[in-house]
Short mmCIF file of C-alpha atoms in Angstrom, two decimals:
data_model
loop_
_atom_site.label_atom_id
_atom_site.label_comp_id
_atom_site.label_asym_id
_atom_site.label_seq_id
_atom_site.Cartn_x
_atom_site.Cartn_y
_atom_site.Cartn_z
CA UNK A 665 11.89 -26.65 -4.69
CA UNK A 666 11.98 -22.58 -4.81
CA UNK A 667 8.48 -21.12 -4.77
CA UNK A 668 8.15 -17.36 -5.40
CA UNK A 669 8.07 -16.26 -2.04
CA UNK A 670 11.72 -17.75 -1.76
CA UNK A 671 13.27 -14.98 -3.73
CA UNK A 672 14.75 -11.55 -3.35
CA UNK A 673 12.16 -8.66 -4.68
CA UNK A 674 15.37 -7.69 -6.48
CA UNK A 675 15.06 -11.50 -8.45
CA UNK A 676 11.38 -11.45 -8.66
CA UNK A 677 11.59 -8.39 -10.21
CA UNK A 678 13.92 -9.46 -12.66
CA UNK A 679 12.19 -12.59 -13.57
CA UNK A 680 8.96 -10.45 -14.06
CA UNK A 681 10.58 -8.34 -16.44
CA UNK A 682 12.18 -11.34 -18.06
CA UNK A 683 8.56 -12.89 -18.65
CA UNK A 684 10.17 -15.82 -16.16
CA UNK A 685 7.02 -15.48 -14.00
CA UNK A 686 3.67 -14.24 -14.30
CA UNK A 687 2.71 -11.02 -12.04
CA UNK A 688 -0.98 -13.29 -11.55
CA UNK A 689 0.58 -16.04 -10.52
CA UNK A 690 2.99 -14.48 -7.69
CA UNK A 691 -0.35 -12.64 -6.31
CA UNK A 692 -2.66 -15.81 -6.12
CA UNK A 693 0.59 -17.92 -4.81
CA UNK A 694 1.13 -14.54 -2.52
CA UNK A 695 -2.17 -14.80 -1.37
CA UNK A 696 -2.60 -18.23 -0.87
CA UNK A 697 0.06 -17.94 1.73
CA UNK A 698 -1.83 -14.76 3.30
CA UNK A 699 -5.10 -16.82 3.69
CA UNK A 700 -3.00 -19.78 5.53
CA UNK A 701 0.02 -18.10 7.75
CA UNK A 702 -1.59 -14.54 8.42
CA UNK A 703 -3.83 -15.47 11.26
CA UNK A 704 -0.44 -17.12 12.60
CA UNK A 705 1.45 -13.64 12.60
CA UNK A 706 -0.53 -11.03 12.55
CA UNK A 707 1.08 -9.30 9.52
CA UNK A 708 -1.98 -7.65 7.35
CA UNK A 709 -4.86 -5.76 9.18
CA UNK A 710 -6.69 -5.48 5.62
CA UNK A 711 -5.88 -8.31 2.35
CA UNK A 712 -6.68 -6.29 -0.79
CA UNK A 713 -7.00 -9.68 -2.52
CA UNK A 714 -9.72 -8.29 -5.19
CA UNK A 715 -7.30 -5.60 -6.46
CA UNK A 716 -3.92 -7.11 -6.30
CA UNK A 717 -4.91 -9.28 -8.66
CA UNK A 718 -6.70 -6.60 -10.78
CA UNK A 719 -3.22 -4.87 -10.30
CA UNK A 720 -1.09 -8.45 -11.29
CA UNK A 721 -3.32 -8.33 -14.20
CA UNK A 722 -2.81 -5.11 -15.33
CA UNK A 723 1.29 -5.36 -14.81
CA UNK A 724 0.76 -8.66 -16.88
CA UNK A 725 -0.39 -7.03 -19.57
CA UNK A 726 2.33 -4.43 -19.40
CA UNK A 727 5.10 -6.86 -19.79
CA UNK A 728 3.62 -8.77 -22.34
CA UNK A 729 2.89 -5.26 -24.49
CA UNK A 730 6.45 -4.11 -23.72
CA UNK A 731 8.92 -3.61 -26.44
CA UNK A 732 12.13 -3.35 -24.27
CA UNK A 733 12.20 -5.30 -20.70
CA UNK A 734 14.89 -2.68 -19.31
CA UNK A 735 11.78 0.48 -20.13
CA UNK A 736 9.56 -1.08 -17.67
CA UNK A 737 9.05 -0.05 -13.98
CA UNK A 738 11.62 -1.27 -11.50
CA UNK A 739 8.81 -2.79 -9.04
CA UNK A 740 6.55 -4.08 -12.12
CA UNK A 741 4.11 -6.74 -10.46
CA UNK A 742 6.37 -6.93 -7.27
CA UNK A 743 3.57 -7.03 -4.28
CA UNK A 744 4.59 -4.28 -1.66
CA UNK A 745 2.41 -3.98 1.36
CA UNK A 746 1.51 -0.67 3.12
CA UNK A 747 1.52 -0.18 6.42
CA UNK A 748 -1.55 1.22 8.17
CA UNK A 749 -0.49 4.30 8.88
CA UNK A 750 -0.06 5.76 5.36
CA UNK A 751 -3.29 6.37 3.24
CA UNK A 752 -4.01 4.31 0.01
CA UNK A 753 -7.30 5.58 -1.48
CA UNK A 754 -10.40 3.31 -1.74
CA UNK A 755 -8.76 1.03 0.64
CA UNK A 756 -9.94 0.56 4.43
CA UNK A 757 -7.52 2.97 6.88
CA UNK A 758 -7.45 2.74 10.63
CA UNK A 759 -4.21 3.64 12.46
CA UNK A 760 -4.31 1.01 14.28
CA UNK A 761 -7.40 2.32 16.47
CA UNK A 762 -11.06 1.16 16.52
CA UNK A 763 -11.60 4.97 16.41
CA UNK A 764 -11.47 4.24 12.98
CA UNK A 765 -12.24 1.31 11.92
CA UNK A 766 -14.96 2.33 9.10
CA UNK A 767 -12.39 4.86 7.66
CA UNK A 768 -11.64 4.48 3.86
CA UNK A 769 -8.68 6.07 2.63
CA UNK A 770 -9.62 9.33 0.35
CA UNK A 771 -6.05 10.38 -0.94
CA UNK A 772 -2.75 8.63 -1.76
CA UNK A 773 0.33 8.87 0.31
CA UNK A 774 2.86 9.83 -1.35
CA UNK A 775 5.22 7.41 -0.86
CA UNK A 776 2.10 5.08 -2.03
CA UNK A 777 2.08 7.41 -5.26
CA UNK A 778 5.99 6.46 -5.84
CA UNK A 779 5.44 2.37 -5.36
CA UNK A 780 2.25 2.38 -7.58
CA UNK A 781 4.68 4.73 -10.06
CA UNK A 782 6.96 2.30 -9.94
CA UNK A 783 5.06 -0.61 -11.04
CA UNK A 784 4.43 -2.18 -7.41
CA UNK A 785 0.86 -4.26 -6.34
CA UNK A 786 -1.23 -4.11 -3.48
CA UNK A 787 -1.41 -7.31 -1.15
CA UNK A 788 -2.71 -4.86 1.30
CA UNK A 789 -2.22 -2.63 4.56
CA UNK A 790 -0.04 -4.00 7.44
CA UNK A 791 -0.70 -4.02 11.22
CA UNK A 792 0.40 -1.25 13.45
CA UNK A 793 -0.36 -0.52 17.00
CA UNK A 794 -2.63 2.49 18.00
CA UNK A 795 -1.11 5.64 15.96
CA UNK A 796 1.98 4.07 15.78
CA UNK A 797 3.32 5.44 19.36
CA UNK A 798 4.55 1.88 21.03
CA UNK A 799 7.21 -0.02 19.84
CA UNK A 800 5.26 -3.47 20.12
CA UNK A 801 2.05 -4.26 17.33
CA UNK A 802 -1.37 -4.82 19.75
CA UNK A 803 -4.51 -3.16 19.20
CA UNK A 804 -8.14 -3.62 19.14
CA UNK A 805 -8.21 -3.77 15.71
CA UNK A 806 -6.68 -6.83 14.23
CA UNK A 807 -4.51 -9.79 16.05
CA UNK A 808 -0.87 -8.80 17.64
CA UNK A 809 1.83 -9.41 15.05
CA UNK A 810 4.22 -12.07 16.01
CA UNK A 811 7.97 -12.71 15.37
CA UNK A 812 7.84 -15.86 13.00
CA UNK A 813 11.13 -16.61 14.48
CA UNK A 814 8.56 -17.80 17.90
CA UNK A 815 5.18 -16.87 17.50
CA UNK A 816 4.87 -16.00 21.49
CA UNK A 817 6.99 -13.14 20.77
CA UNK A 818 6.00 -9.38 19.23
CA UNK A 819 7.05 -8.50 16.42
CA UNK A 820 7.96 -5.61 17.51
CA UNK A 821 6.48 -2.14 16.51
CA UNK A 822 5.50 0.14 15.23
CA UNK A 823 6.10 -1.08 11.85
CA UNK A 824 5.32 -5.02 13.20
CA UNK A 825 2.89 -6.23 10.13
CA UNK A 826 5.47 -4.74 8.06
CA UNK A 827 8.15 -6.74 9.36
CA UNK A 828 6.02 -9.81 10.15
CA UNK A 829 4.95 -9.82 7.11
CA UNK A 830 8.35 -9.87 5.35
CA UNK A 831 9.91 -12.69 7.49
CA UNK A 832 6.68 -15.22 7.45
CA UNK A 833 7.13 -15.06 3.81
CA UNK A 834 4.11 -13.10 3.00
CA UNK A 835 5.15 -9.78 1.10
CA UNK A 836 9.15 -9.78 -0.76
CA UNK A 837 9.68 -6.57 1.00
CA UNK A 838 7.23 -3.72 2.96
CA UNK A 839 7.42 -0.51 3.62
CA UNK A 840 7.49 1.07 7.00
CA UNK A 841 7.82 4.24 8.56
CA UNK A 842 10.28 5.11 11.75
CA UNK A 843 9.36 7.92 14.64
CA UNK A 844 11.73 6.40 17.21
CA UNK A 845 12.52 3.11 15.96
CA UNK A 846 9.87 2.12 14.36
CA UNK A 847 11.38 0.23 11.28
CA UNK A 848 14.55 -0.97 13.20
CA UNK A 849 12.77 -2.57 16.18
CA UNK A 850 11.05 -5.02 14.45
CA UNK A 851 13.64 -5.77 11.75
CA UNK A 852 15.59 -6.50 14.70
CA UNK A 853 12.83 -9.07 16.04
CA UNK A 854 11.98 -10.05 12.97
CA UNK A 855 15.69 -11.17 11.25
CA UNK A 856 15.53 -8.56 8.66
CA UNK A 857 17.25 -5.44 7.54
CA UNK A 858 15.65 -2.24 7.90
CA UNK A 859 16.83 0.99 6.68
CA UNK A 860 15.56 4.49 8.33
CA UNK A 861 16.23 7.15 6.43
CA UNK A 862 17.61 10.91 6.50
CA UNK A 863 15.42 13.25 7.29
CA UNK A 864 13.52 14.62 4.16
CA UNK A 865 15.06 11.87 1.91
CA UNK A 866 11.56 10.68 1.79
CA UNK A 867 8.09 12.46 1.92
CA UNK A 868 5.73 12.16 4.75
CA UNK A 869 2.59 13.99 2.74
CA UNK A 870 0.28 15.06 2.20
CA UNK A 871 -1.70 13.25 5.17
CA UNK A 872 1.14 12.42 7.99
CA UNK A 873 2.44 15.71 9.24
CA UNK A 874 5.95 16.25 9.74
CA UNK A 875 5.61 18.92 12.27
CA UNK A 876 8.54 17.60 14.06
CA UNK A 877 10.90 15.43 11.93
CA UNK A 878 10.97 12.68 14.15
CA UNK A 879 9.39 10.12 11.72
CA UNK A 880 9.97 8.93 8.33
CA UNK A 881 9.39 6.21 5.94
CA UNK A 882 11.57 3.54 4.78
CA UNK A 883 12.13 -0.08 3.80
CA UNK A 884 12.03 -3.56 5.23
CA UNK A 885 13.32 -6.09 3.31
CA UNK A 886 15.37 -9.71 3.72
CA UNK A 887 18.37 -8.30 2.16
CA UNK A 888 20.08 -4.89 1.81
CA UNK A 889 19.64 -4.82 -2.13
CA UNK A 890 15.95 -4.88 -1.75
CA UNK A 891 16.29 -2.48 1.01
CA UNK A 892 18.24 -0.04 -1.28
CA UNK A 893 15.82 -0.52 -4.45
CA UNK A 894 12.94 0.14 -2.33
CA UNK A 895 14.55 3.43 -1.11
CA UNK A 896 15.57 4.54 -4.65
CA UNK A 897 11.89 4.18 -5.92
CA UNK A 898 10.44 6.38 -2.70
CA UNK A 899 13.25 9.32 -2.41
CA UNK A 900 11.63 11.81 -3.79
CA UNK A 901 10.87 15.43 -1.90
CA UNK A 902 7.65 16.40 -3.01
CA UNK A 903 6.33 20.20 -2.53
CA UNK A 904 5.36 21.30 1.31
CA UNK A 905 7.91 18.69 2.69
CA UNK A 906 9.14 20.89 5.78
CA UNK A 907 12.32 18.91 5.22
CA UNK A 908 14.89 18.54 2.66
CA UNK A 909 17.94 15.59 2.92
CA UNK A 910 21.10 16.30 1.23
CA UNK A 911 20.98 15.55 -2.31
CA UNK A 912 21.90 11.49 -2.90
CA UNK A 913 25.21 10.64 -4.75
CA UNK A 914 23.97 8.28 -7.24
CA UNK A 915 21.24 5.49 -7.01
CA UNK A 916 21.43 3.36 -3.73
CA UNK A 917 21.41 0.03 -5.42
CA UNK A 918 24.22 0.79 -6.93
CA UNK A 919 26.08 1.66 -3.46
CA UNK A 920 25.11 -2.04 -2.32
CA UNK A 921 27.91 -3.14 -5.28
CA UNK A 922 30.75 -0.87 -4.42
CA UNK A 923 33.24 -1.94 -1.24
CA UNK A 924 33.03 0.64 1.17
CA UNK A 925 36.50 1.00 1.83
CA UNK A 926 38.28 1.51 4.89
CA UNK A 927 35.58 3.28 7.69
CA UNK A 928 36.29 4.60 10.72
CA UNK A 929 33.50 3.15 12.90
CA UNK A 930 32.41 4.45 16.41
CA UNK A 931 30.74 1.89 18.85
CA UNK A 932 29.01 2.68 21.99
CA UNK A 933 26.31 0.11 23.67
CA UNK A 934 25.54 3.00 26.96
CA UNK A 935 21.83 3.86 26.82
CA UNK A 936 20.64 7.29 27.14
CA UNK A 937 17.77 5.62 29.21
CA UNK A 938 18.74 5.96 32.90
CA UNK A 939 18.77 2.26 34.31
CA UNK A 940 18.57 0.15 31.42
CA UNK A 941 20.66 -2.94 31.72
CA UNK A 942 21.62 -4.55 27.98
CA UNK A 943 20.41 -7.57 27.88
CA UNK A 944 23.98 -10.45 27.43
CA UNK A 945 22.37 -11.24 24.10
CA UNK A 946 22.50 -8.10 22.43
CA UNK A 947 25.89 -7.36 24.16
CA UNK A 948 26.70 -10.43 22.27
CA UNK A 949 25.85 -9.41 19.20
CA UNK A 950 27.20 -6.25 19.42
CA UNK A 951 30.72 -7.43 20.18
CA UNK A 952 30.52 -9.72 17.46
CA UNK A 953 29.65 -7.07 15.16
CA UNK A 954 32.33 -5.00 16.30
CA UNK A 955 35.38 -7.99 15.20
CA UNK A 956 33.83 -8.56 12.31
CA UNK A 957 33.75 -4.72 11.41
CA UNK A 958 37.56 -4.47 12.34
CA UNK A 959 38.09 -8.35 10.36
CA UNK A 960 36.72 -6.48 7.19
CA UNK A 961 39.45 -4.20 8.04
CA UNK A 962 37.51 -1.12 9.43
CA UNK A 963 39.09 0.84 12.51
CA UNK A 964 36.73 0.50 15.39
CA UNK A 965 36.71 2.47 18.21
CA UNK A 966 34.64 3.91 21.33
CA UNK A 967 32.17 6.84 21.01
CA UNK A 968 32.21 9.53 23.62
CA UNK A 969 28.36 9.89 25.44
CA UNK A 970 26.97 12.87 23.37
CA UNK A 971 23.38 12.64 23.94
CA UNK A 972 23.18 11.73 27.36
CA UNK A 973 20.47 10.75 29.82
CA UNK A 974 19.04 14.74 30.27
CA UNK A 975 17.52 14.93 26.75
CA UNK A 976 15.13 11.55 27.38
CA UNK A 977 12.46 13.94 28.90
CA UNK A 978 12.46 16.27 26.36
CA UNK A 979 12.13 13.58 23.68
CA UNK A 980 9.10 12.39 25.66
CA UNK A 981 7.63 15.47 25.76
CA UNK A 982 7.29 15.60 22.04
CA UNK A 983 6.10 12.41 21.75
CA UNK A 984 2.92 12.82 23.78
CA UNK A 985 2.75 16.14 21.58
CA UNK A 986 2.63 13.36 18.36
CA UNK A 987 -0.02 11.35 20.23
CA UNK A 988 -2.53 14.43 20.11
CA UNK A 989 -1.84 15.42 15.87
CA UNK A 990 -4.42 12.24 15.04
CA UNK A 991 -7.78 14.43 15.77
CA UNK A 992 -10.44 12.30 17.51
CA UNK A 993 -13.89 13.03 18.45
CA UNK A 994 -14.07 13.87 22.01
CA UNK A 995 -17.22 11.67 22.59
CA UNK A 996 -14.61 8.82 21.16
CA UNK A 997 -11.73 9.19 23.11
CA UNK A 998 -12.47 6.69 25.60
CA UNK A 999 -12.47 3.98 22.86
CA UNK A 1000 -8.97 4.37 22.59
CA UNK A 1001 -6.21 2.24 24.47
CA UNK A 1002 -4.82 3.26 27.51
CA UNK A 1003 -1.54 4.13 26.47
CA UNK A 1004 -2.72 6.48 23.82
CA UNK A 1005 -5.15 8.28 26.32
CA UNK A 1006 -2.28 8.53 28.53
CA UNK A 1007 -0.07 9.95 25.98
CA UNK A 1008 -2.78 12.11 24.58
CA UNK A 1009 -2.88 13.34 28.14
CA UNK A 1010 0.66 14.11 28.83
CA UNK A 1011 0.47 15.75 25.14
CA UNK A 1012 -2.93 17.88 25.80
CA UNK A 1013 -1.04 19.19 29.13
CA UNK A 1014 1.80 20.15 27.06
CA UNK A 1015 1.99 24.39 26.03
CA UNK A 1016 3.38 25.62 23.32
CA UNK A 1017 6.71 26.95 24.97
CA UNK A 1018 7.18 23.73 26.89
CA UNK A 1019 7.43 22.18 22.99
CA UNK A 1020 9.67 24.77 21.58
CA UNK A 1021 11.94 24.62 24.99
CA UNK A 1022 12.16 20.80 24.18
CA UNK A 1023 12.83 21.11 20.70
CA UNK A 1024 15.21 24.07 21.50
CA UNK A 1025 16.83 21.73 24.14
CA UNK A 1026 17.51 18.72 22.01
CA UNK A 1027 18.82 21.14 19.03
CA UNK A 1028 21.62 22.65 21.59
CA UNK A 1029 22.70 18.90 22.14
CA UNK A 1030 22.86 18.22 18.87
CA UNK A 1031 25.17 21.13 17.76
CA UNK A 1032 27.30 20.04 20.15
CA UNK A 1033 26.88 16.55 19.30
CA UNK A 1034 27.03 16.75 15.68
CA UNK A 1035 31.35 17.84 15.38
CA UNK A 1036 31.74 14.42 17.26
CA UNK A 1037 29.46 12.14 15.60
CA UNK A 1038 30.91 13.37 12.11
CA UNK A 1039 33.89 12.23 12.67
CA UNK A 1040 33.07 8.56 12.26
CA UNK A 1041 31.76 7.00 9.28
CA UNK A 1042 29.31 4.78 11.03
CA UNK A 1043 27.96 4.60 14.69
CA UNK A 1044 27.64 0.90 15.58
CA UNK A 1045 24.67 0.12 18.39
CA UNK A 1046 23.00 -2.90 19.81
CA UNK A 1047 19.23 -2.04 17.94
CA UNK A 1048 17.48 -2.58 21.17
CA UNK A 1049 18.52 -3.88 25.09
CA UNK A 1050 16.56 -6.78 24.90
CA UNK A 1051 15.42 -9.43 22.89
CA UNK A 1052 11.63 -10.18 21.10
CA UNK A 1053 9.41 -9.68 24.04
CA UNK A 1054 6.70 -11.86 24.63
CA UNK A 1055 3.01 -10.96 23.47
CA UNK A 1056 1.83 -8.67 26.58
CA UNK A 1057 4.51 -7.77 28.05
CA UNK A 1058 4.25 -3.64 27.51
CA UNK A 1059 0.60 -3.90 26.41
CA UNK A 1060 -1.01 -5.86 29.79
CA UNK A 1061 0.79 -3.11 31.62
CA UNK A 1062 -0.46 -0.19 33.12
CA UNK A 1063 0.15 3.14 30.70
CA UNK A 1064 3.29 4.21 32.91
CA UNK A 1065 5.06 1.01 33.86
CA UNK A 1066 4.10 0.06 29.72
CA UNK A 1067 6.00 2.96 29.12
CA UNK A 1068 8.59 2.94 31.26
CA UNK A 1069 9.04 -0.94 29.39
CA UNK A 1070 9.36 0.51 26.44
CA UNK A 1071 12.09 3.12 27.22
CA UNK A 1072 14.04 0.06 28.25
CA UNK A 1073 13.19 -2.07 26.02
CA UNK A 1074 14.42 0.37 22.82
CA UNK A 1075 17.02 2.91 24.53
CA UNK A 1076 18.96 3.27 21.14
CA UNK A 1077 16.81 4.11 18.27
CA UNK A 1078 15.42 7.65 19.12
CA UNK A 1079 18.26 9.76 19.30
CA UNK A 1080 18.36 8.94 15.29
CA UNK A 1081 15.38 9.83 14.92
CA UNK A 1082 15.73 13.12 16.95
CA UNK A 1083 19.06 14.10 14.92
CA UNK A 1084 18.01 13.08 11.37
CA UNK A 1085 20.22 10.91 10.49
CA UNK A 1086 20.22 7.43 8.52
CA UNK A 1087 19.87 4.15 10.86
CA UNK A 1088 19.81 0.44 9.62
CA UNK A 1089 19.26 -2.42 11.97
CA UNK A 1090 21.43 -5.99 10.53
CA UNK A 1091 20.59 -9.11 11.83
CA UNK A 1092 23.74 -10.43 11.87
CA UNK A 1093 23.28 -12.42 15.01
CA UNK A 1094 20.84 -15.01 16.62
CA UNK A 1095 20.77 -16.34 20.54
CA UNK A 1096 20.57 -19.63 21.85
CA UNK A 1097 16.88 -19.84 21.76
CA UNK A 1098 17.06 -18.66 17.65
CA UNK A 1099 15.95 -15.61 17.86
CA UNK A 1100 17.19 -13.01 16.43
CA UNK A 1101 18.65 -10.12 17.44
CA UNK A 1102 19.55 -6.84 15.34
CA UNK A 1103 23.06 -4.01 15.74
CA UNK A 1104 22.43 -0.86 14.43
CA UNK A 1105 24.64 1.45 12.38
CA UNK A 1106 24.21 4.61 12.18
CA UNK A 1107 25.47 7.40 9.61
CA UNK A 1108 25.96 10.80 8.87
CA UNK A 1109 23.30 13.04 7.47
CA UNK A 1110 22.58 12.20 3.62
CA UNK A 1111 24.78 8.63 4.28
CA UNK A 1112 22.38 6.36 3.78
CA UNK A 1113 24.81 5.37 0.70
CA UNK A 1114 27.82 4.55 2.89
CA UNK A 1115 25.32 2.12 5.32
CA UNK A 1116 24.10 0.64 2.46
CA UNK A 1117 27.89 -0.68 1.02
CA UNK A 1118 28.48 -1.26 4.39
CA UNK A 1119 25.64 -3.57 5.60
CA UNK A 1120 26.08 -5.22 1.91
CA UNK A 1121 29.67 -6.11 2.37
CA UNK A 1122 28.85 -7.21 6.54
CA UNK A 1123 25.93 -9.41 4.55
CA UNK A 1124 28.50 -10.66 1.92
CA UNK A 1125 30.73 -11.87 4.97
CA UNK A 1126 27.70 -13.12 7.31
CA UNK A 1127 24.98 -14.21 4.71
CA UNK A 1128 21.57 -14.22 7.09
CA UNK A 1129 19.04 -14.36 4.28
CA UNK A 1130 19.05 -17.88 3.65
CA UNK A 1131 17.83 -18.31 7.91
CA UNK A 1132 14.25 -18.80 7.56
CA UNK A 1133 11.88 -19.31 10.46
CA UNK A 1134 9.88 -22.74 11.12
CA UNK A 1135 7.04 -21.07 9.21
CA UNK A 1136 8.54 -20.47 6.16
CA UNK A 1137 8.16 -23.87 4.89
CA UNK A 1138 4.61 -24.26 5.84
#
């Protein structure tokens, strides 16, 4: 028996617009599911229950009024989650910290603008860890998000209700953002396809700043066509974005039904990290990755280290920069974890010409690094060293070992996000214990159409979406 939950956004959609299935009844089936599996996975921090069906109702209406199915929104009555991070007005906002925990969201994101544009509902806001800085989802705010794949394990961070949320069954797709991995590491832990971006291809206003281009939002979603109509509905510059992306050739859904053609693909599985062993699972799926690549006829061959080992500290320096842009009042600070104070620390200690050195520093690699990397049409990765780490195993750390974990943990991601350019993790692979575990492909600047006929045609070859987890079926 399908239920709604079983299908694509891309099919739910469609049926939607086809008057196949009622907008009301995929909410109260939607939320039905929330009620029962959420306190299992940790997916949403707040249910909006009360107005995603108001919103079901309303996109009801509109298909039943409509004239022509093809005029309506491409999202019409599709729920699509938002993670905590991103404002939705009159809805309960807290970054993940008990800081704010009474905060109610006074303006739209606008990425938020584009999905309610686009016809999308509200099941409601998705866990993230404290300001989004780890790469795991545990705070004192709501329950850590678990892999459904084996509900001992994160799901991975910082977008980990997001991606939770996606694979238990409980949203058709989520959005997520990414400052150093943040939408790849849990797609990876989660069996799911995640899609980061170019820098500026989507807004991060009006209240994220994007001081340092590092982060960016983007979609989760069980297959790359849902990944791609999610993206075409949110890139959209939008004025005071610091950054622009090179224009986009066409709509991405439609790259996910052209062949790619014949790519030459660059592979490298070294970590910048200094003493980071890859873990023989990911090595696994990394080399499997690679034959199939070269099966579907692509040339595959080594990358040279460009962005080596000297431009981790730099990186870090920035990032405890990023943990001091959330203001908090002073007489709160202790309330926060102790990674964040830690970071907020390391930021607070941090002048001004120690952050333009480090951004100065990391821009010299990358004009050196950039000639290479263009070269290749892809960059193949493992998406992280490790598999799903168990619940606790960066957060019962102290702040330095916790984040010395996490540099080991997720040694691939970052230098994406430091260079701008498009990253997709494709869960192509699962280990002996079925989990799963994610390669990542990177692109050049403004290629997030090339990724996107790529990962469909890998998916085509290695169809994952039908793997569901134990509690799918529940």
């Amino acid at each position: 028996m399908t239920h709604t939950h079983d299908l694509s956004a891309t099919r739910l959609a469609a049926a939607i617009r086809a008057r196949e299935l009622s907008p009301v009844e995929v909410a109260d089936h939607l939320l039905a599911r929330i009620e029962r599996l959420n306190p299992q996975v940790g997916a949403y921090v707040t249910v909006t229950g009360e107005r995603l069906r108001e919103e079901a109702l309303a996109a009801e209406k509109q298909v039943m009024d409509a004239p022509e199915p093809a005029a309506l929104p491409p999202l019409l009555g599709v729920p699509v989650p938002v993670k905590d991070l991103n404002m939705v007005t009159g809805t309960r906002m807290t970054f993940g910290s008990v800081v704010f925990t009474d905060l109610t969201g006074f303006a739209d994101d606008n990425v938020v603008l584009l999905l309610r544009q686009a016809g999308s509902v509200l099941p409601g806001k998705t866990a993230t860890p404290e300001f989004g800085l780890p790469c795991y989802t545990e705070s004192g705010v709501a329950p850590p998000a678990r892999t459904p794949w084996d509900l001992s394990r994160s799901a991975g961070g910082s977008s980990g209700g997001a991606a939770a949320a996606v694979a238990a069954g409980l949203a058709p797709v989520a959005q997520g953002s990414d400052g150093g991995g943040s939408i790849r590491i849990p797609s990876s832990a989660c069996g799911l396809f995640g899609l980061k971006p170019t820098r500026g291809r989507i807004s991060q206003g009006p209240v994220i700043p994007d001081l340092f281009g590092l982060s960016t939002n983007g979609p989760i979603a069980r297959t790359v066509r849902d990944a791609a109509l999610l993206l075409d509905v949110m890139a959209r510059p939008m004025p005071g974005d610091l950054y622009l992306a090179p224009p986009a050739e066409g709509s991405f859904l439609a790259h996910t039904e052209r062949p790619p053609g014949r790519l030459r693909i660059a592979r490298s599985r070294e970590p910048a990290v200094p003493g980071t062993e890859v873990h023989p699972d990911c090595v696994a799926a990394y080399e499997e990755a690679s034959l199939l690549l070269e099966e579907l006829g692509h040339e595959v061959v080594e990358l040279p280290q460009i962005l080596g080992p000297d431009l981790v500290p730099h990186f870090e320096t920035l990032w405890g920069v990023m943990a001091t842009l959330t203001p908090v009042d002073p007489a709160q600070e202790h309330l926060l974890q102790p990674l964040t104070r830690w970071l907020r620390e390391r930021g607070h200690a941090t002048s001004a010409p120690q952050i333009f050195a480090a951004h100065a520093m990391l821009q010299a690699a990358l004009r050196s690094a950039f000639p290479v990397m263009n070269e290749f049409d892809a960059i193949l990765h493992p998406t992280l060293a490790q598999p799903p780490a168990p619940i606790g195993y960066f957060h019962d750390q102290e702040p330095a070992e916790n984040f010395e974990r996490q540099k080991h943990f997720t040694p691939f991601c970052a230098p994406y996000n430091v260079s701008g350019q498009p990253a997709v993790s494709v869960p192509l692979h699962w280990n002996a214990e079925g989990l799963p575990i994610g390669v990542m492909l990177a692109g050049r600047l403004g290629g997030e159409g090339t990724l996107l006929a790529l990962s469909a045609q890998l998916e085509e070859a290695r169809p994952w979406s039908d793997r569901k987890p134990p509690i799918w079926n529940e």
